[in-house]
Coordinates of C-alpha atoms and ligand atoms in Angstrom, one line a residue:
X121 CA 0.0 0.0 0.0
X122 CA 1.2 3.5 -0.8
X123 CA 1.7 6.0 2.0
X124 CA -1.5 8.1 1.2
X125 CA -3.6 4.9 1.5
X126 CA -1.8 3.4 4.4
X127 CA -2.2 6.5 6.5
X128 CA -6.0 6.2 6.2
X129 CA -6.6 2.5 5.8
X130 CA -3.8 1.0 7.9
X131 CA -4.6 -0.4 11.3
X132 CA -6.6 1.7 13.7
X133 CA -8.6 3.7 11.1
X134 CA -11.9 2.9 12.7
X135 CA -13.2 1.4 16.0
X136 CA -13.4 -2.3 15.6
X137 CA -16.2 -2.6 18.1
X138 CA -18.7 0.0 17.0
X139 CA -17.4 0.9 13.5
X140 CA -17.0 4.5 14.5
X141 CA -15.1 6.4 11.8
X142 CA -12.5 7.7 14.3
X143 CA -11.0 5.8 17.2
X144 CA -12.9 6.7 20.3
X145 CA -11.2 8.6 23.1
X146 CA -11.2 5.9 25.9
X147 CA -11.2 8.3 28.8
X148 CA -10.5 5.6 31.4
X149 CA -7.6 5.2 33.8
X150 CA -8.4 1.5 34.6
X151 CA -10.1 -1.5 33.1
X152 CA -12.5 -4.0 34.8
X153 CA -10.9 -7.4 35.1
X154 CA -13.7 -9.9 34.4
X155 CA -11.6 -12.9 35.3
X156 CA -8.6 -12.7 37.7
X157 CA -7.0 -15.7 36.1
X158 CA -7.3 -14.3 32.6
X159 CA -6.3 -10.6 32.5
X160 CA -7.6 -8.6 29.6
X161 CA -5.4 -6.7 27.0
X162 CA -5.7 -3.5 29.1
X163 CA -5.5 -3.2 32.9
X164 CA -4.2 0.3 33.8
X165 CA -3.9 3.2 31.4
X166 CA -0.3 4.1 32.0
X167 CA 0.5 0.6 30.9
X168 CA -1.9 0.7 27.9
X169 CA -5.1 2.4 26.7
X170 CA -6.9 1.5 23.4
X171 CA -6.8 5.1 22.1
X172 CA -3.0 5.3 22.7
X173 CA -2.5 1.8 21.3
X174 CA -4.2 2.8 18.1
X175 CA -1.8 5.7 17.6
X176 CA 1.2 3.6 18.6
X177 CA 0.2 0.9 16.0
X178 CA -0.3 3.5 13.4
X179 CA 3.1 5.2 13.7
X180 CA 4.9 1.8 13.9
X181 CA 3.2 0.8 10.7
X182 CA 4.1 4.0 8.9
X183 CA 7.8 3.9 10.0
X184 CA 8.0 0.2 9.2
X185 CA 8.9 -0.8 12.7
X186 CA 7.7 -3.5 15.2
X187 CA 6.5 -1.3 18.2
X188 CA 5.3 2.3 18.5
X189 CA 5.1 4.4 21.6
X190 CA 3.4 7.7 22.3
X191 CA 4.9 10.1 24.8
X192 CA 3.8 13.3 26.5
X193 CA 6.2 15.4 24.2
X194 CA 9.0 15.0 21.8
X195 CA 11.4 15.5 24.7
X196 CA 9.6 12.9 26.8
X197 CA 10.2 10.4 23.9
X198 CA 13.9 11.5 23.5
X199 CA 14.6 11.3 27.2
X200 CA 12.8 7.9 27.6
X201 CA 14.8 6.4 24.6
X202 CA 18.1 7.6 26.2
X203 CA 17.1 5.4 29.2
X204 CA 18.0 2.4 27.0
X205 CA 21.6 3.4 28.0
X206 CA 23.3 2.9 31.4
X207 CA 25.9 4.7 33.5
X208 CA 29.3 4.4 31.9
X209 CA 27.9 4.3 28.3
X210 CA 29.0 6.8 25.7
X211 CA 26.8 8.1 22.8
X212 CA 28.0 9.9 19.7
X213 CA 25.5 12.7 18.9
X214 CA 25.1 15.0 15.8
X215 CA 26.3 18.4 16.9
X216 CA 23.3 20.4 15.7
X217 CA 20.6 18.5 17.4
X218 CA 17.4 20.2 18.6
X219 CA 18.2 22.7 21.5
X220 CA 16.1 20.8 24.0
X221 CA 18.0 17.6 23.2
X222 CA 21.3 19.4 23.6
X223 CA 20.2 20.7 27.0
X224 CA 18.9 17.3 28.2
X225 CA 22.2 15.6 27.1
X226 CA 24.6 18.1 28.6
X227 CA 22.7 19.1 31.8
X228 CA 20.6 16.1 32.8
X229 CA 22.0 12.9 31.3
X230 CA 25.6 13.9 32.1
X231 CA 24.6 13.7 35.8
X232 CA 23.5 10.1 35.3
X233 CA 27.0 9.0 34.1
X234 CA 26.1 8.7 30.4
X235 CA 28.5 10.8 28.3
X236 CA 28.1 12.1 24.8
X237 CA 30.5 13.5 22.1
X238 CA 29.1 15.9 19.6
X239 CA 30.3 15.5 16.0
X240 CA 29.4 17.0 12.6
X241 CA 27.5 13.9 11.5
X242 CA 27.2 15.1 7.9
X243 CA 30.9 13.9 7.8
X244 CA 30.4 10.2 8.2
X245 CA 34.1 9.7 9.1
X246 CA 33.7 12.1 12.0
X247 CA 31.2 9.7 13.5
X248 CA 33.5 6.7 13.1
X249 CA 36.4 8.7 14.7
X250 CA 34.3 9.6 17.8
X251 CA 33.6 5.9 18.7
X252 CA 35.3 4.7 21.8
X253 CA 35.3 1.3 23.6
X254 CA 32.4 2.4 25.8
X255 CA 30.3 3.8 22.9
X256 CA 26.8 2.2 22.8
X257 CA 24.9 4.4 20.4
X258 CA 24.7 7.1 17.7
X259 CA 22.1 9.8 17.8
X260 CA 21.2 11.6 14.6
X261 CA 18.9 14.3 13.4
X262 CA 18.7 14.9 9.6
X263 CA 18.2 17.3 8.0
X264 CA 19.4 19.3 11.0
X265 CA 18.1 22.5 12.5
X266 CA 18.3 25.3 11.3
X267 CA 21.0 25.0 8.6
X268 CA 19.6 21.7 7.3
X269 CA 22.8 19.6 7.3
X270 CA 22.2 16.1 5.9
X271 CA 23.6 12.9 7.5
X272 CA 24.0 9.8 5.3
X273 CA 21.9 7.5 7.5
X274 CA 22.7 4.2 5.8
X275 CA 26.5 5.0 5.9
X276 CA 26.3 5.7 9.6
X277 CA 24.3 2.5 10.2
X278 CA 27.0 0.5 8.5
X279 CA 29.6 1.9 10.9
X280 CA 27.3 1.3 13.8
X281 CA 26.8 -2.4 12.8
X282 CA 30.6 -3.0 12.9
X283 CA 30.7 -1.7 16.5
X284 CA 27.3 -3.2 17.6
X285 CA 25.8 0.3 18.4
X286 CA 22.2 1.4 18.5
X287 CA 21.3 4.1 15.9
X288 CA 18.6 6.5 16.9
X289 CA 17.2 9.1 14.5
X290 CA 15.0 12.1 15.2
X291 CA 12.8 12.1 12.1
X292 CA 10.7 15.1 13.0
X293 CA 11.6 17.3 10.0
X294 CA 10.9 14.5 7.4
X295 CA 8.2 12.3 8.9
X296 CA 7.7 8.8 7.6
X297 CA 6.2 10.2 4.4
X298 CA 9.6 11.4 3.2
X299 CA 12.1 9.4 5.2
X300 CA 12.0 6.0 6.9
X301 CA 15.3 5.6 8.9
X302 CA 14.4 2.0 10.1
X303 CA 14.5 0.9 6.4
X304 CA 18.0 2.4 6.2
X305 CA 19.3 0.4 9.1
X306 CA 18.4 2.6 12.2
X307 CA 17.1 0.9 15.4
X308 CA 14.9 3.6 16.8
X309 CA 13.0 6.6 15.2
X310 CA 11.8 9.5 17.3
X311 CA 9.3 12.3 16.5
X312 CA 8.2 15.5 18.0
X313 CA 4.6 14.9 16.9
X314 CA 4.0 18.5 18.0
X315 CA 5.3 19.4 14.5
X316 CA 4.3 17.9 11.2
X317 CA 2.5 14.8 12.5
X318 CA 0.1 16.8 14.7
X319 CA 0.3 19.5 12.2
X320 CA -2.0 22.2 13.6
X321 CA 0.0 23.9 16.4
X322 CA -2.6 22.5 18.9
X323 CA -0.9 19.6 20.6
X324 CA 2.4 18.7 22.2
X325 CA 3.3 15.0 21.7
X326 CA 6.2 12.6 21.1
X327 CA 6.5 9.3 19.3
X328 CA 9.1 6.5 19.1
X329 CA 9.3 3.4 17.0
X330 CA 11.7 0.4 17.4
X331 CA 12.7 -1.8 14.5
X332 CA 12.6 -5.0 16.4
X333 CA 10.4 -6.5 19.0
X334 CA 13.1 -7.1 21.6
X335 CA 14.2 -3.5 21.7
X336 CA 10.4 -2.6 21.7
X337 CA 10.0 -4.7 24.8
X338 CA 12.9 -2.8 26.5
X339 CA 11.4 0.6 25.5
X340 CA 7.9 -0.5 26.7
X341 CA 9.4 -1.3 30.1
X342 CA 10.8 2.2 30.2
X343 CA 7.6 3.9 29.0
X344 CA 5.6 2.0 31.6
X345 CA 8.2 2.4 34.2
X346 CA 8.9 6.1 33.8
X347 CA 5.3 7.0 32.8
X348 CA 5.8 9.9 30.4
X349 CA 2.8 8.7 28.3
X350 CA 0.6 10.8 26.0
X351 CA -2.9 11.4 27.3
X352 CA -5.8 10.0 25.3
X353 CA -7.3 13.4 24.1
X354 CA -3.9 14.3 22.7
X355 CA -3.5 10.8 21.1
X356 CA -6.8 11.4 19.3
X357 CA -5.6 14.9 18.0
X358 CA -2.3 13.3 16.8
X359 CA -4.3 10.6 14.9
X360 CA -6.5 13.3 13.4
X361 CA -3.4 15.2 12.2
X362 CA -1.8 12.0 10.9
X363 CA -4.7 11.4 8.5
X364 CA -3.8 14.6 6.5
X365 CA 0.0 14.4 6.8
X366 CA 0.6 13.6 3.2
X367 CA -1.8 16.1 1.8
X368 CA -0.4 18.9 4.0
X369 CA 3.2 18.0 3.3
X370 CA 2.6 17.9 -0.5
X371 CA 1.4 21.5 -0.4
X372 CA 3.9 22.8 2.2
X373 CA 6.9 21.2 0.5
X374 CA 5.9 22.6 -2.8
X375 CA 5.6 26.0 -1.2
X376 CA 9.0 25.7 0.5
X377 CA 10.6 24.8 -2.8
X378 CA 9.1 27.8 -4.5
X379 CA 10.1 30.1 -1.6
X380 CA 13.6 28.7 -1.6
X381 CA 14.0 29.4 -5.3
X382 CA 12.5 32.9 -5.0
X383 CA 14.6 33.8 -2.0
X384 CA 17.8 32.5 -3.7
X385 CA 17.2 35.0 -6.5
X386 CA 16.4 37.9 -4.2
X387 CA 19.2 40.6 -3.9
X388 CA 18.5 41.3 -0.2
X389 CA 19.2 37.6 0.9
X390 CA 22.8 36.5 1.5
X391 CA 22.1 32.8 1.7
X392 CA 19.3 30.2 1.6
X393 CA 19.5 26.8 3.2
X394 CA 17.1 24.2 1.7
X395 CA 18.1 20.6 0.7
X396 CA 16.0 20.9 -2.5
X397 CA 18.4 23.5 -3.9
X398 CA 21.0 21.7 -6.0
X399 CA 23.8 23.8 -4.6
X400 CA 23.0 22.7 -1.0
X401 CA 25.9 20.4 0.1
X402 CA 23.5 17.7 1.3
X403 CA 21.3 17.8 -1.8
X404 CA 22.5 14.5 -3.2
X405 CA 22.4 12.5 0.0
X406 CA 19.0 13.9 0.8
X407 CA 17.6 13.0 -2.6
X408 CA 19.0 9.4 -2.2
X409 CA 17.6 8.7 1.2
X410 CA 14.4 10.7 1.3
X411 CA 11.5 11.1 -1.2
X412 CA 11.2 14.9 -0.4
X413 CA 13.0 17.9 0.9
X414 CA 10.3 18.9 3.4
X415 CA 8.7 22.2 4.3
X416 CA 11.5 23.9 6.4
X417 CA 14.1 26.3 5.0
X418 CA 16.3 29.0 6.4
X419 CA 17.6 32.2 4.9
X420 CA 20.0 34.9 5.9
X421 CA 19.3 38.6 5.6
X422 CA 22.7 39.6 6.7
X423 CA 22.2 41.2 10.1
X424 CA 20.1 41.3 13.2
X425 CA 18.8 44.8 12.3
X426 CA 17.6 43.5 9.0
X427 CA 16.1 40.4 10.5
X428 CA 14.2 42.5 13.0
X429 CA 12.9 44.8 10.3
X430 CA 11.6 41.8 8.4
X431 CA 9.9 40.3 11.4
X432 CA 8.3 43.7 12.1
X433 CA 6.9 43.9 8.6
X434 CA 5.7 40.4 7.7
X435 CA 1.9 40.0 8.0
X436 CA 1.1 36.4 7.2
X437 CA 3.4 34.1 9.0
X438 CA 3.1 33.7 12.7
X439 CA 6.3 34.5 14.5
X440 CA 6.9 31.7 16.9
X441 CA 9.0 28.8 18.2
X442 CA 8.0 25.5 16.5
X443 CA 7.4 24.4 12.9
X444 CA 5.4 21.9 10.9
X445 CA 1.9 23.5 11.0
X446 CA -0.9 24.6 8.8
X447 CA 0.1 28.2 9.1
X448 CA 3.6 29.4 8.0
X449 CA 5.9 29.9 10.9
X450 CA 8.9 32.2 11.0
X451 CA 11.4 31.9 13.8
X452 CA 14.6 33.6 14.8
X453 CA 17.1 31.0 16.0
X454 CA 19.4 33.5 17.8
X455 CA 16.8 34.4 20.4
X456 CA 14.5 31.4 20.1
X457 CA 15.7 27.8 19.6
X458 CA 19.4 28.6 20.1
X459 CA 19.3 31.4 22.6
X460 CA 21.0 29.3 25.3
X461 CA 24.0 28.8 23.0
X462 CA 27.1 31.1 23.3
X463 CA 27.5 33.4 20.3
X464 CA 30.8 31.7 19.1
X465 CA 29.1 28.2 19.2
X466 CA 26.2 29.6 17.2
X467 CA 28.6 31.2 14.7
X468 CA 30.5 27.9 14.3
X469 CA 27.2 26.2 13.4
X470 CA 26.3 28.9 10.9
X471 CA 23.5 30.3 13.1
X472 CA 24.2 34.0 12.3
X473 CA 22.4 37.1 13.5
X474 CA 20.7 37.4 10.1
X475 CA 19.4 33.8 10.0
X476 CA 15.6 33.2 9.8
X477 CA 13.9 29.9 9.7
X478 CA 10.7 29.4 7.8
X479 CA 8.3 26.5 8.0
X480 CA 5.9 26.6 5.1
X481 CA 2.2 26.2 5.9
X482 CA -0.9 25.9 3.6
X483 CA -1.4 29.5 2.6
X484 CA -1.3 30.4 -1.1
X485 CA 2.3 30.6 -2.1
X486 CA 1.8 33.8 -4.1
X487 CA 0.4 35.5 -1.1
X488 CA 3.4 34.4 0.9
X489 CA 5.8 35.7 -1.7
X490 CA 4.0 39.0 -1.9
X491 CA 4.2 39.4 1.9
X492 CA 7.9 38.5 2.0
X493 CA 8.5 40.9 -1.0
X494 CA 7.0 43.9 0.8
X495 CA 8.8 42.9 4.0
X496 CA 12.2 42.8 2.2
X497 CA 11.6 46.1 0.3
X498 CA 13.0 48.7 2.6
X499 CA 15.4 46.9 4.7
X500 CA 18.4 48.9 6.1
X501 CA 21.0 48.4 3.4
X502 CA 23.6 45.7 4.3
X503 CA 26.5 47.9 3.2
X504 CA 25.5 50.8 5.5
X505 CA 25.2 48.5 8.5
X506 CA 28.7 47.2 8.0
X507 CA 30.1 50.7 7.6
X508 CA 28.3 51.8 10.7
X509 CA 29.6 48.8 12.7
X510 CA 33.2 49.6 11.5
X511 CA 32.7 53.3 12.4
X512 CA 31.4 52.2 15.8
X513 CA 34.3 49.9 16.5
X514 CA 36.8 52.6 15.4
X515 CA 35.2 55.2 17.8
Ligands
PLP888 C1 10.4 20.3 18.7 C2 11.4 19.3 18.5 C3 11.7 18.4 19.5 C4 11.1 18.4 20.8 O1 9.8 18.1 20.8 P1 8.7 18.6 21.9 O2 7.4 18.0 21.4 O3 8.7 20.1 21.8 O4 9.1 18.2 23.2 C5 12.7 17.4 19.2 N1 13.3 17.4 18.0 C6 13.0 18.2 17.0 C7 13.7 18.1 15.7 C8 12.1 19.2 17.2 O5 11.8 20.1 16.2

C-alpha cells in the first residue's frame, strides 16, 4: 500500500467494536478485570489504553517498525529512549541536534553518568572517529536545524553495525512520508509529533518506534516504568493530524521549494538553506535517502537589524518557536531555539544574526511571496550597517 492509502486504511482507522469512523477517546484510567485468572489486554492506562494503542500501532506501521510508543512530548520520547543506555555508556551525537535535546544531554543525562560526544554527523568519518570502547549508540537528526545539514543514515548505520551500536534518528523534519530511517538500518526513530504529524499547532506530543520486538519490549518497560505517556485526548488529536499528513506536506513542501528558489534570486538575501536546492551540500544524499525535501528552510538577511525589520513587517506568517503546522511559521534561532548557545558556538554552526527559519504552511504561495516581498523592500542596506559597525568599533 502506498503512503497516502496506508495513512487512512492502515490499522486503527476505525473502531473495531462500533465501527465509529474515528478511534474513540477511551477516557479511562483503569479497566474492569472480568476474570482474575485471565487478565484482559488493558489493565491500567499508564501501561496501555486503546486510544493510545491505536496511535502507537499507526506510527509503527508508517515507519516500518515493530513497536510504536506515544509520549507526552518529543522531549519525553527522547529522554525515555536515552534510558536504554546505562551509566558508563557513551553516545555519539550529531552536533546540531534540537536545542532541548542538547540541553537534556549536557545538563541532565551527564549527571547520570552517560557521556556524549558531539560531531558533525554530515561527515560520516567524524562519526567513526568519535567511537570509543564504551560507545553504545549514535544519535542523529537529519536534516538538522536550522541549517539543514544532511547525514547519510545508511552509511552511519553500516559503521554502527561494525561496532554493535544502536542508531537513533530524530525524524521530526521529514516524517515517515519522506524518510524511513528504520529501512536504512536505524534501530529507533523518534518524532516530536508536535510538529508535522500533529500539524495544527494545537498539541504537544512525542512518538518513538523500534525496528525489532526485543528493543520494543525494552522501550515498553521504560515507557511504563517512567510513565511519560501521552494522554488520550492528545492521542486522538495526533491521529486526526496524521490522516492529512501527506496532503499537508505535499502542499507545504511545494511552497517551501518555490520560496527557496524565489529567496535565492532575491538581492537582499545573503544565503538560503534548503536541501532541495542543487547547490545545498546535502542535496544528493537527501535525494538518495528521502523522497522529499520537506517544508522547512532557512535564509540569511545579513544582520540582526535587517532580520528585526523583516519580522516587524511580515503580516502572514506567525512568528513563533515551532514548525510543521498549517500556518507558515517564521522563527529567529538566535533568540528562540538557540538562545542558550554562546554566540561563538552559534557562529560555528552557521547560526548567524541574520538567519531566519521558515516552516511553510498551507497559505497560497503567491500571497506568501507578496508578503515577503514587501517585508524585504525597505530593509536597512547591508553595506551601510557594516560601515556603521566599523565606524562604531573605530570610535
Ligand atoms: C520540537 C522538536 C523536538 C522536541 O519536541 P517537543 O514536542 O517540543 O518536546 C525534538 N526534535 C525536533 C527536531 C524538534 O523540532
